[in-house]
XYZ file of C-alpha atoms in Angstrom:
488
model
C -12.814 -7.804 -84.636
C -13.300 -11.559 -84.891
C -14.142 -13.177 -81.558
C -12.881 -16.583 -82.678
C -9.581 -18.063 -81.543
C -7.025 -18.173 -84.345
C -6.114 -21.594 -85.766
C -2.365 -21.024 -85.818
C -0.912 -23.970 -83.873
C 0.301 -27.452 -84.781
C 0.795 -30.507 -82.588
C 4.436 -29.450 -82.151
C 3.313 -26.216 -80.505
C 0.963 -28.132 -78.212
C 3.792 -30.504 -77.320
C 6.105 -27.586 -76.517
C 3.523 -25.857 -74.315
C 2.794 -29.136 -72.506
C 6.442 -29.592 -71.589
C 5.482 -27.681 -68.452
C 4.993 -31.129 -66.937
C 8.692 -31.803 -66.124
C 8.625 -28.455 -64.336
C 5.968 -29.833 -62.000
C 8.241 -32.782 -61.308
C 11.114 -30.464 -60.395
C 8.862 -28.660 -57.919
C 7.625 -31.820 -56.195
C 10.490 -34.313 -56.420
C 12.135 -33.161 -53.188
C 8.943 -33.207 -51.130
C 7.711 -36.539 -52.480
C 10.992 -38.428 -52.275
C 11.676 -37.008 -48.829
C 8.330 -38.278 -47.544
C 7.901 -41.718 -49.131
C 11.265 -42.701 -50.618
C 12.669 -42.710 -54.125
C 11.313 -45.985 -55.499
C 7.838 -45.352 -54.114
C 7.757 -41.834 -55.542
C 8.868 -43.080 -58.970
C 6.142 -45.730 -58.875
C 3.471 -43.155 -58.038
C 4.621 -40.828 -60.813
C 4.730 -43.605 -63.408
C 1.322 -45.009 -62.442
C -0.080 -41.489 -62.624
C 1.471 -40.992 -66.070
C -0.086 -44.248 -67.322
C -3.510 -43.218 -66.017
C -3.020 -39.818 -67.665
C -2.169 -41.508 -70.973
C -5.397 -43.520 -70.842
C -7.395 -40.406 -69.940
C -5.849 -38.496 -72.811
C -6.912 -41.199 -75.235
C -10.491 -40.550 -74.096
C -10.105 -36.777 -74.255
C -8.812 -36.959 -77.827
C -12.227 -38.321 -78.840
C -14.177 -35.609 -77.026
C -11.870 -32.846 -78.304
C -12.565 -33.955 -81.875
C -16.322 -33.958 -81.155
C -16.267 -30.248 -80.234
C -13.524 -28.682 -82.389
C -14.618 -25.092 -81.729
C -14.803 -25.223 -77.941
C -12.122 -23.645 -75.774
C -11.519 -24.600 -72.161
C -10.096 -28.115 -72.352
C -11.428 -31.054 -70.389
C -13.822 -28.943 -68.324
C -15.802 -28.283 -71.498
C -16.216 -32.010 -72.101
C -17.499 -32.382 -68.543
C -19.969 -29.560 -69.202
C -21.260 -31.180 -72.388
C -21.635 -34.570 -70.744
C -23.398 -33.396 -67.582
C -25.623 -30.573 -68.897
C -28.495 -32.986 -69.519
C -28.429 -34.158 -65.893
C -27.270 -31.218 -63.751
C -25.986 -28.206 -65.673
C -24.300 -26.413 -62.708
C -21.786 -29.275 -62.562
C -20.342 -27.739 -65.704
C -19.573 -24.600 -63.707
C -18.012 -26.687 -60.934
C -15.797 -28.550 -63.414
C -14.806 -25.381 -65.247
C -13.911 -23.400 -62.138
C -12.136 -26.365 -60.600
C -10.067 -26.779 -63.748
C -9.253 -23.081 -63.946
C -8.202 -22.879 -60.297
C -6.064 -26.012 -60.596
C -4.011 -24.530 -63.417
C -4.214 -20.864 -62.543
C -2.948 -20.949 -58.966
C 0.113 -22.884 -60.104
C 1.233 -19.535 -61.510
C 1.453 -18.082 -57.997
C 3.363 -21.091 -56.696
C 5.922 -20.916 -59.525
C 6.244 -17.158 -59.115
C 6.787 -17.437 -55.365
C 9.395 -20.164 -55.885
C 11.230 -18.012 -58.438
C 11.272 -15.065 -56.046
C 12.599 -17.117 -53.144
C 15.243 -18.890 -55.267
C 16.628 -15.648 -56.704
C 16.658 -13.958 -53.313
C 18.305 -16.903 -51.532
C 20.956 -17.378 -54.233
C 21.966 -13.787 -55.013
C 20.288 -11.394 -52.538
C 20.143 -13.263 -49.208
C 20.134 -10.051 -47.150
C 17.419 -8.211 -49.071
C 15.186 -6.192 -46.723
C 11.504 -6.862 -46.180
C 8.609 -5.028 -44.576
C 5.891 -6.329 -42.251
C 2.562 -7.261 -43.773
C -0.520 -8.823 -42.164
C 0.338 -12.471 -41.574
C 3.843 -12.379 -43.062
C 6.562 -10.122 -44.462
C 6.898 -8.979 -48.063
C 9.996 -7.885 -49.906
C 12.133 -8.787 -52.883
C 10.763 -12.359 -53.289
C 7.208 -11.075 -53.708
C 8.307 -8.285 -56.060
C 10.181 -10.767 -58.243
C 7.190 -13.106 -58.191
C 4.884 -10.351 -59.463
C 7.391 -9.480 -62.208
C 7.526 -13.137 -63.249
C 3.713 -13.277 -63.373
C 3.713 -10.167 -65.578
C 6.270 -11.783 -67.869
C 4.166 -14.921 -68.230
C 1.150 -12.747 -69.029
C 3.071 -10.809 -71.712
C 4.257 -13.998 -73.412
C 0.613 -15.043 -73.842
C -1.212 -11.751 -74.385
C 0.380 -11.043 -77.753
C -0.611 -14.301 -79.421
C -0.495 -18.062 -78.961
C 2.358 -18.296 -81.441
C 4.525 -16.105 -79.211
C 3.758 -18.294 -76.191
C 4.538 -21.410 -78.216
C 7.809 -19.915 -79.498
C 8.922 -18.975 -75.983
C 7.915 -22.434 -74.790
C 9.975 -24.131 -77.498
C 13.083 -22.126 -76.657
C 12.771 -22.611 -72.910
C 11.815 -26.283 -73.295
C 15.072 -26.870 -75.150
C 17.037 -25.250 -72.302
C 15.172 -27.190 -69.620
C 15.589 -30.485 -71.454
C 19.323 -29.821 -71.772
C 19.476 -29.256 -68.022
C 17.511 -32.434 -67.365
C 19.816 -34.334 -69.719
C 22.861 -33.163 -67.751
C 21.320 -34.296 -64.461
C 20.296 -37.651 -65.942
C 23.444 -38.518 -67.904
C 26.251 -37.108 -65.738
C 25.864 -39.512 -62.771
C 26.255 -42.527 -65.033
C 29.422 -41.141 -66.637
C 31.265 -40.970 -63.318
C 31.662 -44.359 -61.607
C 30.537 -44.297 -58.022
C 28.513 -41.086 -58.283
C 25.230 -42.976 -58.742
C 24.140 -45.679 -56.328
C 20.802 -47.507 -56.422
C 21.011 -48.089 -52.664
C 20.251 -44.395 -52.170
C 16.689 -45.069 -53.302
C 14.342 -46.664 -50.783
C 10.748 -47.866 -50.550
C 8.110 -46.430 -48.256
C 7.847 -48.317 -44.958
C 5.318 -46.127 -43.164
C 2.655 -48.815 -43.266
C -0.285 -46.596 -44.282
C -1.691 -47.197 -47.743
C -3.819 -44.067 -47.324
C -0.639 -41.994 -47.157
C 0.331 -43.277 -50.594
C -3.101 -42.374 -51.966
C -2.755 -38.870 -50.534
C 0.617 -38.487 -52.238
C -0.940 -39.621 -55.497
C -3.537 -36.898 -54.909
C -0.813 -34.306 -54.268
C 1.239 -35.228 -57.356
C -1.736 -35.631 -59.715
C -1.594 -31.963 -60.727
C 1.773 -32.910 -62.281
C 1.127 -36.414 -63.608
C -2.309 -35.610 -65.071
C -1.235 -32.267 -66.503
C -0.528 -33.547 -70.012
C -4.211 -32.944 -70.795
C -3.266 -29.273 -71.253
C -2.880 -30.036 -74.972
C -6.666 -30.368 -75.252
C -7.158 -26.752 -74.130
C -5.759 -25.553 -77.444
C -7.963 -27.809 -79.609
C -9.756 -24.936 -81.420
C -6.404 -23.270 -82.153
C -4.811 -26.260 -83.893
C -4.814 -26.141 -87.672
C -6.126 -29.714 -87.769
C -8.088 -30.072 -84.534
C -8.565 -33.855 -84.522
C -5.107 -34.841 -85.746
C -3.040 -32.259 -83.864
C -4.903 -32.632 -80.552
C -4.662 -36.424 -80.554
C -0.988 -36.449 -81.501
C -0.024 -33.806 -78.947
C -1.893 -35.641 -76.166
C -0.353 -38.994 -77.047
C 3.254 -37.841 -77.421
C 3.180 -35.623 -74.343
C 1.906 -38.514 -72.229
C 4.641 -40.874 -73.422
C 7.430 -38.320 -73.002
C 6.234 -37.480 -69.499
C 6.186 -41.158 -68.550
C 9.856 -41.415 -69.483
C 10.746 -38.202 -67.653
C 8.909 -39.290 -64.491
C 11.002 -42.461 -64.380
C 14.454 -41.333 -65.497
C 14.826 -37.923 -63.822
C 14.055 -38.941 -60.205
C 16.003 -42.183 -60.703
C 19.131 -40.258 -61.683
C 18.607 -37.409 -59.214
C 17.976 -39.497 -56.103
C 20.635 -42.037 -57.006
C 23.248 -39.296 -57.263
C 22.448 -36.920 -54.381
C 20.492 -39.175 -52.013
C 17.119 -38.855 -50.358
C 18.374 -36.972 -47.311
C 19.770 -34.161 -49.474
C 16.427 -33.750 -51.209
C 14.606 -33.894 -47.898
C 16.725 -31.078 -46.465
C 16.242 -28.754 -49.481
C 13.174 -29.865 -51.459
C 12.751 -26.646 -53.473
C 16.372 -26.533 -54.639
C 16.646 -30.279 -55.271
C 17.251 -29.949 -59.009
C 19.821 -27.185 -58.563
C 21.677 -29.388 -56.061
C 21.702 -32.301 -58.505
C 22.922 -30.052 -61.324
C 25.724 -28.655 -59.166
C 26.882 -32.145 -58.210
C 26.683 -33.345 -61.816
C 29.049 -30.597 -63.015
C 31.144 -30.359 -59.878
C 30.074 -26.777 -59.234
C 28.249 -24.059 -61.156
C 25.478 -23.729 -58.589
C 24.394 -20.479 -60.239
C 23.786 -22.327 -63.499
C 21.684 -24.962 -61.763
C 19.551 -22.351 -60.020
C 19.199 -20.370 -63.246
C 17.926 -23.404 -65.161
C 15.474 -24.149 -62.361
C 14.224 -20.550 -62.459
C 13.819 -20.618 -66.237
C 11.987 -23.924 -65.956
C 9.561 -22.458 -63.433
C 8.974 -19.417 -65.614
C 8.281 -21.764 -68.513
C 5.683 -23.436 -66.320
C 4.106 -20.051 -65.628
C 3.807 -19.309 -69.352
C 1.971 -22.579 -69.949
C -0.233 -22.259 -66.854
C -1.153 -18.697 -67.816
C -2.123 -19.857 -71.301
C -4.284 -22.672 -69.976
C -5.855 -20.691 -67.132
C -6.806 -17.819 -69.419
C -8.455 -20.132 -71.911
C -10.356 -21.886 -69.153
C -11.786 -18.524 -68.025
C -12.623 -17.625 -71.620
C -14.394 -20.957 -72.043
C -16.402 -20.281 -68.874
C -17.596 -16.935 -70.187
C -18.360 -18.305 -73.634
C -20.459 -21.033 -72.059
C -22.385 -18.468 -70.011
C -21.007 -19.518 -66.624
C -19.160 -16.363 -65.580
C -19.292 -12.650 -66.370
C -19.738 -11.995 -70.075
C -16.922 -9.420 -70.151
C -14.415 -12.294 -70.322
C -15.962 -13.618 -73.549
C -13.608 -11.537 -75.700
C -10.429 -12.136 -77.679
C -7.958 -9.378 -78.458
C -6.464 -8.338 -81.794
C -3.933 -11.164 -81.544
C -6.685 -13.768 -81.293
C -6.183 -14.733 -77.640
C -8.513 -14.176 -74.631
C -6.708 -11.070 -73.393
C -9.171 -10.057 -70.675
C -9.219 -13.544 -69.186
C -5.415 -13.690 -69.247
C -5.195 -10.304 -67.520
C -7.659 -11.242 -64.780
C -5.797 -14.509 -64.267
C -2.508 -12.660 -63.791
C -4.017 -10.101 -61.396
C -5.572 -12.811 -59.223
C -2.254 -14.636 -58.927
C -0.347 -11.437 -58.187
C -2.803 -10.739 -55.373
C -2.297 -14.253 -53.988
C 1.472 -13.796 -53.902
C 1.270 -10.395 -52.181
C -1.510 -11.192 -49.728
C -0.588 -14.757 -48.789
C 3.161 -14.867 -49.309
C 3.247 -18.679 -49.361
C 0.409 -19.943 -51.597
C 1.198 -23.632 -51.167
C -1.910 -24.302 -49.092
C -4.032 -22.588 -51.756
C -2.475 -24.828 -54.394
C -3.311 -27.948 -52.424
C -6.859 -26.685 -51.983
C -7.104 -25.945 -55.700
C -5.874 -29.457 -56.452
C -9.234 -30.735 -55.240
C -11.007 -28.663 -57.874
C -8.646 -29.854 -60.588
C -9.213 -33.525 -59.808
C -12.968 -33.009 -59.520
C -12.872 -31.510 -63.024
C -10.815 -34.458 -64.253
C -13.248 -36.961 -62.736
C -16.284 -35.179 -64.192
C -14.587 -35.079 -67.615
C -14.005 -38.844 -67.620
C -17.637 -39.326 -66.606
C -18.548 -36.885 -69.373
C -16.903 -39.162 -71.933
C -19.133 -42.030 -70.782
C -22.275 -39.869 -70.763
C -21.567 -38.537 -74.253
C -21.164 -42.082 -75.536
C -24.553 -42.963 -74.040
C -26.515 -39.807 -74.872
C -25.046 -38.822 -78.247
C -24.177 -42.069 -80.015
C -24.620 -40.577 -83.496
C -22.658 -37.383 -82.919
C -19.808 -37.145 -85.473
C -16.578 -38.457 -83.962
C -13.497 -37.939 -86.161
C -11.705 -39.989 -83.498
C -13.711 -42.867 -82.054
C -12.195 -45.208 -79.501
C -13.021 -48.910 -79.605
C -15.686 -50.306 -77.278
C -12.906 -51.776 -75.124
C -12.218 -48.246 -73.896
C -15.606 -48.061 -72.155
C -14.630 -50.373 -69.247
C -11.256 -48.609 -69.140
C -13.067 -45.299 -68.656
C -15.197 -46.792 -65.862
C -12.058 -48.085 -64.121
C -10.368 -44.673 -64.373
C -13.506 -42.993 -63.037
C -13.610 -45.268 -59.982
C -9.870 -44.815 -59.430
C -10.144 -41.010 -59.529
C -13.100 -40.980 -57.143
C -11.050 -42.913 -54.582
C -8.050 -40.595 -55.010
C -10.147 -37.446 -54.606
C -12.124 -38.784 -51.643
C -9.073 -39.878 -49.656
C -6.948 -36.884 -50.659
C -9.405 -34.188 -49.651
C -10.319 -35.850 -46.345
C -6.769 -36.751 -45.231
C -4.395 -34.021 -46.515
C -2.471 -34.037 -43.239
C -1.004 -37.447 -44.136
C 1.201 -35.642 -46.648
C 2.051 -32.877 -44.195
C 0.381 -30.184 -46.289
C -2.508 -29.164 -44.078
C -5.760 -30.315 -42.604
C -9.422 -29.403 -42.347
C -8.833 -25.749 -43.257
C -7.482 -26.627 -46.692
C -10.278 -29.118 -47.302
C -13.008 -26.615 -46.376
C -11.310 -24.018 -48.555
C -11.227 -26.461 -51.469
C -14.964 -27.071 -51.240
C -15.679 -23.373 -50.699
C -13.851 -22.363 -53.865
C -16.063 -24.648 -55.915
C -19.223 -23.376 -54.221
C -18.287 -19.856 -55.345
C -18.398 -21.144 -58.909
C -22.085 -21.959 -58.519
C -22.757 -18.417 -57.221
C -21.023 -16.850 -60.232
C -22.912 -19.186 -62.539
C -26.183 -17.957 -61.016
C -25.069 -14.310 -61.336
C -24.373 -14.692 -65.038
C -27.644 -16.463 -65.747
C -29.980 -14.373 -63.590
C -28.406 -10.888 -63.465
C -26.488 -10.520 -66.701
C -28.543 -12.725 -69.015
C -31.894 -12.119 -67.331
C -32.785 -15.806 -67.482
C -33.720 -18.464 -64.995
C -31.055 -20.886 -63.860
C -31.017 -23.849 -66.196
C -30.680 -26.871 -63.945
C -30.880 -29.195 -66.928
C -30.221 -28.433 -70.592
C -31.316 -30.925 -73.210
C -28.497 -30.975 -75.777
C -28.987 -31.508 -79.515
C -28.450 -35.046 -80.735
C -26.305 -33.721 -83.570
C -24.167 -30.598 -84.099
C -26.278 -27.546 -84.878
C -25.132 -27.349 -88.459
C -26.087 -30.991 -89.059
C -29.087 -31.450 -86.777
C -32.279 -32.835 -88.201
C -35.474 -30.769 -87.749
C -36.994 -31.229 -84.298
C -40.590 -32.477 -83.972
C -43.151 -29.888 -82.804
C -43.413 -31.372 -79.301
C -39.663 -31.564 -78.747
C -38.628 -30.661 -75.217
C -35.167 -29.691 -76.326
C -34.061 -26.595 -74.444
C -32.055 -23.848 -76.047
C -28.382 -24.516 -75.525
C -26.372 -21.703 -74.011
C -23.345 -22.552 -76.153
C -22.890 -20.333 -79.208
C -21.836 -22.340 -82.224
C -18.223 -21.791 -83.229
C -18.524 -23.927 -86.321
C -19.191 -22.567 -89.790
């Protein structure tokens, strides 16, 4: 059986899968608007989308440099940093995987609670250490299994499901956006306010909290080796997804808050979209909840796809157990997808409310993002002659430095002051750092126990791709790369 990912996708499939981003907005709009006001929240989302667009322009170049590598932006961080401190590649890869993967548990838990509250409010539950479990957890596990099934049997199936669900979600968003403006008096700009708390650090923390949504358009890069035309399809999917998300981040909260008001969202942040849909149609609350549930399931399908490929990329790079370096008969990393689903099912059952885990995992995701931007700069410096089907102009170098500095500030303030957003405190921050430290342990296990090699603290990369590299001089200090070539 071929162990290569199948090149079966186009940029349209990547765009459909990446439409998970509006789902993240639906999950966070109530919390964000309730805390800092409508206009401030819209500003944060739009600024984040613009930063994400600039980042994606950089990632399009690195994706085209390594057309056979799975794992998305964490792989670009690995390639950039391996010459200086190779374990940072493991940190970036695990941080990226956790950031996407644990979103599955959050979406599943939200689906379970929404269904139970709407249709089975008196469902029984049983005591469990730390909380109670019942129908919400059972439904969450079923949703996780459904997201796994949509991905396990081929990327085309996941893309097809994503296209169908994306159409439904976009129709629901269109109703929420258009309806208030068709009924005079139902939308009022005075219902949106600015943040008057006086702490600029609070705004930075909220940028940190929402970055897993605003930056998420980079998911298109995770499927680079599966696009029929890697350079063209990856770049186009990244660009269009960023622009569409920018529009969604402005229009949807503008219409939602202007029609239902900030206090309504503050009182029911999880069901904010369902409330807006009900008001837009003058009823049909079941329809609004159903669309929200389908949207969250759509997000689970995309997160499962990305998380599984991140794990597969880790194993292929030699940074986690080699058993995950396998694709199934449908050309997808089946073992990685299965492990991803089992981990999230365990989180839902054992923790009940995985929101604190998600916030902790957000640290890893933004660390991976920051290392990937730095990786772009390091690759420009260390591999100037490496073939680049997409090469950004020199003006993008200072842009990359500015984004790097911006992300460092966001991560530093966010992880040290999470309580400013009301999501936790020192426990979540220590957990965030601990999760990434585990990645270094697993990296050492793979290298020392499974591969029988010493830990490679630094790996000198080739100056050119292996199939184009010039012969090395006898005294070359170039170390053997741990990355198997996927190129023919």
